[in-house]
PDB file of C-alpha atoms in Angstrom:
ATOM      1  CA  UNK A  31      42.966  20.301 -26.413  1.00 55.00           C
ATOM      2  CA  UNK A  32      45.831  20.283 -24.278  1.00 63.00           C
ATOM      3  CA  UNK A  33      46.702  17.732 -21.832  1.00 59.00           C
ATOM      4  CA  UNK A  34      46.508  20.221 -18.723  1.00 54.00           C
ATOM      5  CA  UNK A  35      43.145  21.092 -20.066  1.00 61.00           C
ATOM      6  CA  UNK A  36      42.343  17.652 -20.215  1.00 60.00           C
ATOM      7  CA  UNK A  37      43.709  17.002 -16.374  1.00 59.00           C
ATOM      8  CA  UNK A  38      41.526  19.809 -15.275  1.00 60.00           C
ATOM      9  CA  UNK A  39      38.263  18.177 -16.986  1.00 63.00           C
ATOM     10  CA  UNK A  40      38.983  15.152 -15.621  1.00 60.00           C
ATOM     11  CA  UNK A  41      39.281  16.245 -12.125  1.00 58.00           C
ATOM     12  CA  UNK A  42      36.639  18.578 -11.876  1.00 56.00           C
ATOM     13  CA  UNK A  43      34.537  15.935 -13.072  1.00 55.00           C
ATOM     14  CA  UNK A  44      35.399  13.646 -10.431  1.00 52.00           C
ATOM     15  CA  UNK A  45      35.213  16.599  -7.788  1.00 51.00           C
ATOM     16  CA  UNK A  46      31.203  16.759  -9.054  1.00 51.00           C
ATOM     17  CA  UNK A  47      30.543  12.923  -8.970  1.00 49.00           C
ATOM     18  CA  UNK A  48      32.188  13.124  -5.200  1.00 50.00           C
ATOM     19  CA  UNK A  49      30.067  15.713  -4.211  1.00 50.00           C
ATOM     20  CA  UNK A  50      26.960  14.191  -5.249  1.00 48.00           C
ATOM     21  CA  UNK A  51      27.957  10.827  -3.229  1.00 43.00           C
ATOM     22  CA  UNK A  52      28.493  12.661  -0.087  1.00 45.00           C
ATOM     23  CA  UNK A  53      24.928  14.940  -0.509  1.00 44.00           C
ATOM     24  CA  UNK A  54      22.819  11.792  -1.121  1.00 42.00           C
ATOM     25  CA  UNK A  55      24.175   9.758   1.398  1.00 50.00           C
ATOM     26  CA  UNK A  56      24.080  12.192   4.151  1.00 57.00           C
ATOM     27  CA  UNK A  57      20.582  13.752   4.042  1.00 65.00           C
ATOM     28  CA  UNK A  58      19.611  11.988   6.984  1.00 68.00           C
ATOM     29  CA  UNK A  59      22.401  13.698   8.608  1.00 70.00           C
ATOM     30  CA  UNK A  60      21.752  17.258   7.249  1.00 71.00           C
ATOM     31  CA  UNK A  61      19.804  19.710   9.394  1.00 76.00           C
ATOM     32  CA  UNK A  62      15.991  18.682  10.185  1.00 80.00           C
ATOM     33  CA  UNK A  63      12.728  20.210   8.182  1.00 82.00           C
ATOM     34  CA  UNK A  64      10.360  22.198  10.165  1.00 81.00           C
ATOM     35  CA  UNK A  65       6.756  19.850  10.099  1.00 81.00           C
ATOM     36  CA  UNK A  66       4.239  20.594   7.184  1.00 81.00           C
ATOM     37  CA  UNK A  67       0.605  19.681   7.608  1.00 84.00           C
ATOM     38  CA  UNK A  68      -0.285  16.590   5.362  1.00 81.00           C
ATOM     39  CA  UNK A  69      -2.935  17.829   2.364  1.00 75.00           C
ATOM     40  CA  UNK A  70      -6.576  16.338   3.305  1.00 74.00           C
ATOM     41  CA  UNK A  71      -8.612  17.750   0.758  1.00 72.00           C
ATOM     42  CA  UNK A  72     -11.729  15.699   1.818  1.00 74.00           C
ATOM     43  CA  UNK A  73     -11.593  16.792   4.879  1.00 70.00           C
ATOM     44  CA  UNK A  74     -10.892  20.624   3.958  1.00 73.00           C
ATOM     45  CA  UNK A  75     -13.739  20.175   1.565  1.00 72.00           C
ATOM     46  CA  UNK A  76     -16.261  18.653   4.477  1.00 71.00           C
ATOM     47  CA  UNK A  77     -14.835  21.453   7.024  1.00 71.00           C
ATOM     48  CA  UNK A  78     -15.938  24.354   4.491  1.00 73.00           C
ATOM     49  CA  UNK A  79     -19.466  22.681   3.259  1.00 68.00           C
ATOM     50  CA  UNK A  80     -21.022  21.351   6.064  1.00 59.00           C
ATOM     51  CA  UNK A  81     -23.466  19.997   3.629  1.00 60.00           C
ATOM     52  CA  UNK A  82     -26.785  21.018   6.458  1.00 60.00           C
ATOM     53  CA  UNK A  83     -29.983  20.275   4.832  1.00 63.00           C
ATOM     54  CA  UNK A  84     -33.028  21.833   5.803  1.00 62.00           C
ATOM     55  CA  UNK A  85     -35.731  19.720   7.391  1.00 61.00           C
ATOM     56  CA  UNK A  86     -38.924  18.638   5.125  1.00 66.00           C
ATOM     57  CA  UNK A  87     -41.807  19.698   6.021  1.00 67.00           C
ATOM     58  CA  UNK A  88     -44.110  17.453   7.310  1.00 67.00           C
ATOM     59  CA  UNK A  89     -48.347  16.822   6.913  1.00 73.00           C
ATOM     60  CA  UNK A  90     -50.171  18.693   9.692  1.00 75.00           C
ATOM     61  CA  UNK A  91     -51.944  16.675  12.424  1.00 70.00           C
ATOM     62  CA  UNK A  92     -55.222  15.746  12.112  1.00 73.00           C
ATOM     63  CA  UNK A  93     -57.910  17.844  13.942  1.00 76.00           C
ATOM     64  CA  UNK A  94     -59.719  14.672  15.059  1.00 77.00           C
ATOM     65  CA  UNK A  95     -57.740  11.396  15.580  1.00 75.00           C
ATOM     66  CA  UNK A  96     -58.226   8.434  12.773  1.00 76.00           C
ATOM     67  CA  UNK A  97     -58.639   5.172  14.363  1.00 74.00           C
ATOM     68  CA  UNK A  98     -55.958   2.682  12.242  1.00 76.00           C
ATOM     69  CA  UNK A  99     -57.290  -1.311  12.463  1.00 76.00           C
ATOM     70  CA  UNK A 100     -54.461  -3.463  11.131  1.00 73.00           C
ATOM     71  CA  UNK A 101     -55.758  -6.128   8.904  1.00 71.00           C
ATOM     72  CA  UNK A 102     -55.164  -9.247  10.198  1.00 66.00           C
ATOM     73  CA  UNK A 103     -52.357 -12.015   8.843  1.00 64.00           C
ATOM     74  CA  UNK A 104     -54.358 -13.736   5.818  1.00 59.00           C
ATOM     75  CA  UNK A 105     -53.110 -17.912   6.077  1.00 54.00           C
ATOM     76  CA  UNK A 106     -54.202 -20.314   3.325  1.00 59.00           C
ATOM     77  CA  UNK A 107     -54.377 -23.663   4.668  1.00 59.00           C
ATOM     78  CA  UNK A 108     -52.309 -24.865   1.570  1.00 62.00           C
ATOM     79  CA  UNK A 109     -49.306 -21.979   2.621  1.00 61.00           C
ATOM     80  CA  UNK A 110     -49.443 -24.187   5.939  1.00 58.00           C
ATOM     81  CA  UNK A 111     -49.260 -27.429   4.996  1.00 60.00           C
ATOM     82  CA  UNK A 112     -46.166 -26.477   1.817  1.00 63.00           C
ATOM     83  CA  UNK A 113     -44.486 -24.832   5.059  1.00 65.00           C
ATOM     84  CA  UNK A 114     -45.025 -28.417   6.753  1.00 62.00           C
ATOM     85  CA  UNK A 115     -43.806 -30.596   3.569  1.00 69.00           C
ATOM     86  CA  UNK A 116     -40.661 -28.114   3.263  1.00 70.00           C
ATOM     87  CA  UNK A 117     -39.524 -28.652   7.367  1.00 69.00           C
ATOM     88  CA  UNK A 118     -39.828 -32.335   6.357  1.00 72.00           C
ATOM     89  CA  UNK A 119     -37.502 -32.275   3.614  1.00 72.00           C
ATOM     90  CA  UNK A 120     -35.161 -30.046   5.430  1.00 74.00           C
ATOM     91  CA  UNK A 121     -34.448 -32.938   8.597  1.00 75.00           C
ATOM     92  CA  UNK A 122     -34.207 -35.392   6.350  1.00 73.00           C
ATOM     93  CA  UNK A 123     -31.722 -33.553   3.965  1.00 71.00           C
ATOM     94  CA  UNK A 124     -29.045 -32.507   7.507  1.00 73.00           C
ATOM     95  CA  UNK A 125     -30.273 -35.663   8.800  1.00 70.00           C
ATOM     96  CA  UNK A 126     -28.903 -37.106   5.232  1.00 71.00           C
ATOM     97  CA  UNK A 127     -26.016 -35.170   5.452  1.00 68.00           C
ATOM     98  CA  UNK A 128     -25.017 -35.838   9.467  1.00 68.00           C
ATOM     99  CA  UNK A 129     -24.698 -39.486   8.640  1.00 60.00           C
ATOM    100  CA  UNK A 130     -22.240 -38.896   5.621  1.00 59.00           C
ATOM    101  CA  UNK A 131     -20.141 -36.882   8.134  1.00 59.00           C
ATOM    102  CA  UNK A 132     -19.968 -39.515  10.283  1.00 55.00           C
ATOM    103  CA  UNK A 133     -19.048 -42.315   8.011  1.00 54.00           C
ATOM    104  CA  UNK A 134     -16.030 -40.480   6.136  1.00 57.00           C
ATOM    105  CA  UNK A 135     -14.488 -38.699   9.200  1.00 65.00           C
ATOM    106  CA  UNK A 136     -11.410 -36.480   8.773  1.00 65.00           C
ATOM    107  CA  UNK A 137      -8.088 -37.348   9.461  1.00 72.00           C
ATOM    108  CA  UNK A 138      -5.493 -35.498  11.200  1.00 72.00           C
ATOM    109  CA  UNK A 139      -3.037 -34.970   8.284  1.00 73.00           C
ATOM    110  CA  UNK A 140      -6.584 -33.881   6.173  1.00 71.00           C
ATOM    111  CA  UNK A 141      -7.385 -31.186   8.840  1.00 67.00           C
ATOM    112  CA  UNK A 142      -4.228 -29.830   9.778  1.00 66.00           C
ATOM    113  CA  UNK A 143      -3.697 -29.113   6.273  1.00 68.00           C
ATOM    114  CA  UNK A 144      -6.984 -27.051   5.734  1.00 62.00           C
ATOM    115  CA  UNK A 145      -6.344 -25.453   9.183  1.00 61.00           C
ATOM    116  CA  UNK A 146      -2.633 -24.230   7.888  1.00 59.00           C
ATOM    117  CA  UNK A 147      -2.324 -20.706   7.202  1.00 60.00           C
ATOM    118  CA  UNK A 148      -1.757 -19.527   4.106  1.00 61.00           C
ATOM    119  CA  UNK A 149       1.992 -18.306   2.496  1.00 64.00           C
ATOM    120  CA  UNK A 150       1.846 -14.341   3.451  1.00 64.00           C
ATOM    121  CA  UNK A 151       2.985 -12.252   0.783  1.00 77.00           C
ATOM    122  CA  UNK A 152       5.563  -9.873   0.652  1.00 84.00           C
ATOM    123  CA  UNK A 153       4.466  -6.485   1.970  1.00 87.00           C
ATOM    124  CA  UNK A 154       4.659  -3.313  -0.016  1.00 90.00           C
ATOM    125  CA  UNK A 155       6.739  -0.543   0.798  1.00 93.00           C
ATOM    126  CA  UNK A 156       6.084   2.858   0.554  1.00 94.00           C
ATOM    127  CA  UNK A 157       8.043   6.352   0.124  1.00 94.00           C
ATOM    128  CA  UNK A 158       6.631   8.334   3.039  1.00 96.00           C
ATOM    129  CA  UNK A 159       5.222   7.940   6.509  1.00 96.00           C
ATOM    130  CA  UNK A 160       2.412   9.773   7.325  1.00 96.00           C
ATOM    131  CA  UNK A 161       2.928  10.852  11.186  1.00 96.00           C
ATOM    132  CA  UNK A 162       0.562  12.357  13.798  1.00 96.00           C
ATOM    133  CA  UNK A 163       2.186  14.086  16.654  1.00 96.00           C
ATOM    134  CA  UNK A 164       0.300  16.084  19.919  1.00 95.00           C
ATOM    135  CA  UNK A 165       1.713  18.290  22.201  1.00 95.00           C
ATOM    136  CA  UNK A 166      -0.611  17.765  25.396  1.00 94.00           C
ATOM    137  CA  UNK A 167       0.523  21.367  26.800  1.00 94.00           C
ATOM    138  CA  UNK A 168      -0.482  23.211  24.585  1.00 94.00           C
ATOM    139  CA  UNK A 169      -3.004  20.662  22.681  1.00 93.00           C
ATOM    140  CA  UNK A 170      -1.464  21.548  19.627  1.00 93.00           C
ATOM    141  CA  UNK A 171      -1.228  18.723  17.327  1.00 94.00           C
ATOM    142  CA  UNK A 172       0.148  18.068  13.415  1.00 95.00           C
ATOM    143  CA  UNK A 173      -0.309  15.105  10.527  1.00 95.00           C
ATOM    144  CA  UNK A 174       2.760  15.411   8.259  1.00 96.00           C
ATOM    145  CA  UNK A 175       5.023  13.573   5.886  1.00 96.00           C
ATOM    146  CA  UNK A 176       8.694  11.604   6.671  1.00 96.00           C
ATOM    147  CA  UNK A 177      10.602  10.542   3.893  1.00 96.00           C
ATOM    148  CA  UNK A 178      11.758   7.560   4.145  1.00 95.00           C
ATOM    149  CA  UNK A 179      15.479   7.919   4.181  1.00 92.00           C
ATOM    150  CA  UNK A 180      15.078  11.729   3.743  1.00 93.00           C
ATOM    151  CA  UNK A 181      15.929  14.505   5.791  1.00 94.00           C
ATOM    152  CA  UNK A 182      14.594  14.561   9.488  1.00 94.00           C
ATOM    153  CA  UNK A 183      11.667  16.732  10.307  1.00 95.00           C
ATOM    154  CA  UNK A 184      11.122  18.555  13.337  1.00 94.00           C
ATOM    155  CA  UNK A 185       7.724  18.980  15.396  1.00 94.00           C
ATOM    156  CA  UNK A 186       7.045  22.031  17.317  1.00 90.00           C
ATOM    157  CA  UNK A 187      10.540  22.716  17.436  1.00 90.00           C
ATOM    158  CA  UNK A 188      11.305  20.032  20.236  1.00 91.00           C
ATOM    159  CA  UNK A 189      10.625  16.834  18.422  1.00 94.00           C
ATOM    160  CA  UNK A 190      12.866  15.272  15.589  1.00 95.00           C
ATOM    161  CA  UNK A 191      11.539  12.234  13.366  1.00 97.00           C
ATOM    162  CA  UNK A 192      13.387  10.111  10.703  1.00 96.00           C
ATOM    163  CA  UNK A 193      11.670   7.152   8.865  1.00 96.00           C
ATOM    164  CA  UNK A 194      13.444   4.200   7.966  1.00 95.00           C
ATOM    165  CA  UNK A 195      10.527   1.894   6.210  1.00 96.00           C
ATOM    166  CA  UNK A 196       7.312   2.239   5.798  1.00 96.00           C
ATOM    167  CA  UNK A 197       4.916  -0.818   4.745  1.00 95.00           C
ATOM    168  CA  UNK A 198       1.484  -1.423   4.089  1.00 94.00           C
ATOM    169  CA  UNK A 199      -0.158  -4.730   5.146  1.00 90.00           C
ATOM    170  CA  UNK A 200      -0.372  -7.353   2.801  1.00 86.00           C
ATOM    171  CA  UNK A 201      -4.071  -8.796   0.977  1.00 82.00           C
ATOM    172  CA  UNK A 202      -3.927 -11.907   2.623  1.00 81.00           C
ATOM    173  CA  UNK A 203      -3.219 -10.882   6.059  1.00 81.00           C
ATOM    174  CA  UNK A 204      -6.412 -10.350   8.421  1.00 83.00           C
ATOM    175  CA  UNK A 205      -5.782  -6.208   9.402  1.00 85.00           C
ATOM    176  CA  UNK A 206      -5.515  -4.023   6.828  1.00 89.00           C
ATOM    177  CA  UNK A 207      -2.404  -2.248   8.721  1.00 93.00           C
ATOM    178  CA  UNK A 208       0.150   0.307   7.906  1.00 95.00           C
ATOM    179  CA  UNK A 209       3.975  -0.008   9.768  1.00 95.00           C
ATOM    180  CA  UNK A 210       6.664   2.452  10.226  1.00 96.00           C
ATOM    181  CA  UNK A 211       9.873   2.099  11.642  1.00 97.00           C
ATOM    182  CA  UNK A 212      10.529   5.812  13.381  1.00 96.00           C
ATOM    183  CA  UNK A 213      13.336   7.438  15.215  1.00 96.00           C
ATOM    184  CA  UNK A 214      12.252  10.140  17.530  1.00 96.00           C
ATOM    185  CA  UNK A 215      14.883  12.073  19.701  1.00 95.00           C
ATOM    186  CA  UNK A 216      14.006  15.161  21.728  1.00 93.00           C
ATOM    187  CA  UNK A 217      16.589  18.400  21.044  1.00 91.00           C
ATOM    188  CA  UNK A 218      15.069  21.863  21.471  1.00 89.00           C
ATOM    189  CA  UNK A 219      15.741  24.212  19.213  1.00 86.00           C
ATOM    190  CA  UNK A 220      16.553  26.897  21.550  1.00 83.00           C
ATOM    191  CA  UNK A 221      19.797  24.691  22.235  1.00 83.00           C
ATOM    192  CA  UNK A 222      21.089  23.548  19.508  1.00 77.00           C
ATOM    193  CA  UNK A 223      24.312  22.568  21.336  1.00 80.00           C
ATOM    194  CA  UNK A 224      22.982  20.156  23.596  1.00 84.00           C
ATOM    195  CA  UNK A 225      23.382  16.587  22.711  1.00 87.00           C
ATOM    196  CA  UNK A 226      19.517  15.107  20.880  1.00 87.00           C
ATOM    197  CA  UNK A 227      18.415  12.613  23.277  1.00 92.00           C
ATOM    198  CA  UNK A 228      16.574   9.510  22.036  1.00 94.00           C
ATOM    199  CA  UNK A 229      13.254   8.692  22.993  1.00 95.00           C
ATOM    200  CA  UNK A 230      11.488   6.393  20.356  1.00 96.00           C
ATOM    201  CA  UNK A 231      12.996   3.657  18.322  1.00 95.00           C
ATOM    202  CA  UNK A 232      11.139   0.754  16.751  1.00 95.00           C
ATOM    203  CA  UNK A 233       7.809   0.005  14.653  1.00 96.00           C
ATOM    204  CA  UNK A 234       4.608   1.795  14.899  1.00 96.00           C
ATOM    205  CA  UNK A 235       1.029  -0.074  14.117  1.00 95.00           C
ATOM    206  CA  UNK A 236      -1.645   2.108  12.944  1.00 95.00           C
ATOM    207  CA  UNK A 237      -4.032  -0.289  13.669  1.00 93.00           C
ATOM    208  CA  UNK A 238      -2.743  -0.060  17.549  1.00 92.00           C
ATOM    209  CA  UNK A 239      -2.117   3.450  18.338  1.00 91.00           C
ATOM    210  CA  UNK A 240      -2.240   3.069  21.586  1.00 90.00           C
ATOM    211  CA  UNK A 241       0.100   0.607  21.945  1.00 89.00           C
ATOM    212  CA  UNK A 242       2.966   1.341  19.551  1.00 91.00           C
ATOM    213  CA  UNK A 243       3.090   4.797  19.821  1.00 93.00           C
ATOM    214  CA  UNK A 244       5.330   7.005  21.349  1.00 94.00           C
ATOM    215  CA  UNK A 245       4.163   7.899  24.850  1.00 90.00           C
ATOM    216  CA  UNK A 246       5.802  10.849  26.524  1.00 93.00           C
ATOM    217  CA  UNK A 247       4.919  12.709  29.539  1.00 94.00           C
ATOM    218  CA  UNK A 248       4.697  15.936  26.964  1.00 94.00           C
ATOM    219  CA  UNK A 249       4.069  13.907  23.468  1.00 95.00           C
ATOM    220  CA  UNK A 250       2.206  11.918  21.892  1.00 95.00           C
ATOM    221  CA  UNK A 251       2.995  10.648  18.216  1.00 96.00           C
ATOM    222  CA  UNK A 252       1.877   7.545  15.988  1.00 96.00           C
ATOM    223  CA  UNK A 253       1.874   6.480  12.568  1.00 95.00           C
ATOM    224  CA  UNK A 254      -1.642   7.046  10.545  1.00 95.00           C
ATOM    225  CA  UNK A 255      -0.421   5.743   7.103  1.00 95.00           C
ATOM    226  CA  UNK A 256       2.101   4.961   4.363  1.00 95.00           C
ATOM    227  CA  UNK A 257       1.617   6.864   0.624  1.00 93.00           C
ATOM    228  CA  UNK A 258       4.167   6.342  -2.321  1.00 87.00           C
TER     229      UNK A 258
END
């Protein structure tokens, strides 16, 4: 081979390897995705089989009413007095136990160390961020997917979201939570020239809707979940 062919190789190779750089770096800079709904197959599968039952049928009513006596609570005298014995033993085993409590009393250092929370563990980060977004105009509302560091995705053609992390809560800690760190900027499609203009940036609970969620006089949106 010749050494212009080997010059030409060499730089179209490194023309490739450039060009991959740039696309995987800038996806979150590339043009928004239009908003898929999220697959829910259980609920698709409870929405098309309701699942109804039909009532049994019941025993018809008696033609002349039947006069029930309940028999009355049968007590052996000996069921009373192994009731009595067991009390007994009872008191005396907390009263037992009450006086051991008070002669070898906690300390301080012994209590503040079984009070201490324990180490959390690292939480575990997932691939996408499960979003649900409203439009209270119209009422119409979405549950889709954001990469995380993928391309943006755009809701009802107003509303652009990019995920930067989504986490799930970890065993030890007492809500069983998922977070996601959103950006949400408002840029109709209609005008694509004007500039997008910010109007969520932070973390999202979904444990506390309500509270972390984006709350716009149009729009409502919050994070339901994290999936790899």
């Amino acid at each position: 081979m010749t050494p212009v062919r080997w010059l030409l190789t060499g730089a179209a190779a490194v023309v490739l390897a450039t060009s991959g750089a740039v696309v995987a770096g800038g996806r979150q800079d590339g043009p928004p995705q239009d908003a898929r709904p999220a697959a829910d197959p259980i609920g698709d599968a409870l929405r098309n089989d309701p699942g109804q039952e039909a009532a049994p049928a019941g025993d018809p009513a008696p033609a002349v009413p039947i006069a029930i006596t309940p028999p009355g609570p049968a007590v052996e005298p000996t069921q009373l007095a192994a009731d009595a014995t067991s009390a007994e033993d009872d008191q005396d085993a907390a009263a037992e136990d009450e006086a051991k409590d008070d002669e070898g009393l906690e300390s301080d250092e012994d209590k503040a160390k079984r009070m201490a929370p324990e180490t959390p563990t690292p939480r575990q980060r997932r691939r996408v961020a499960i979003v649900e977004a409203i439009d209270k105009i119209t009422a119409e509302s979405m549950r889709f997917e954001v990469e995380v560091g993928g391309p943006p995705v755009r809701f009802n053609n107003n509303l652009i979201f990019t995920a930067r992390a989504c986490e799930v809560a970890a065993d030890n800690e007492l809500v069983n939570d998922a977070i996601a760190y959103l950006d949400i900027t408002l840029q109709p499609r209609a005008t694509p020239a004007a500039a997008p203009r910010q109007i969520f940036r932070g973390w999202m609970f979904a444990s506390t809707p309500a509270i972390s969620g984006l709350q716009h006089p149009i729009y409502d949106a919050w994070i339901v979940g994290c999936k790899a």
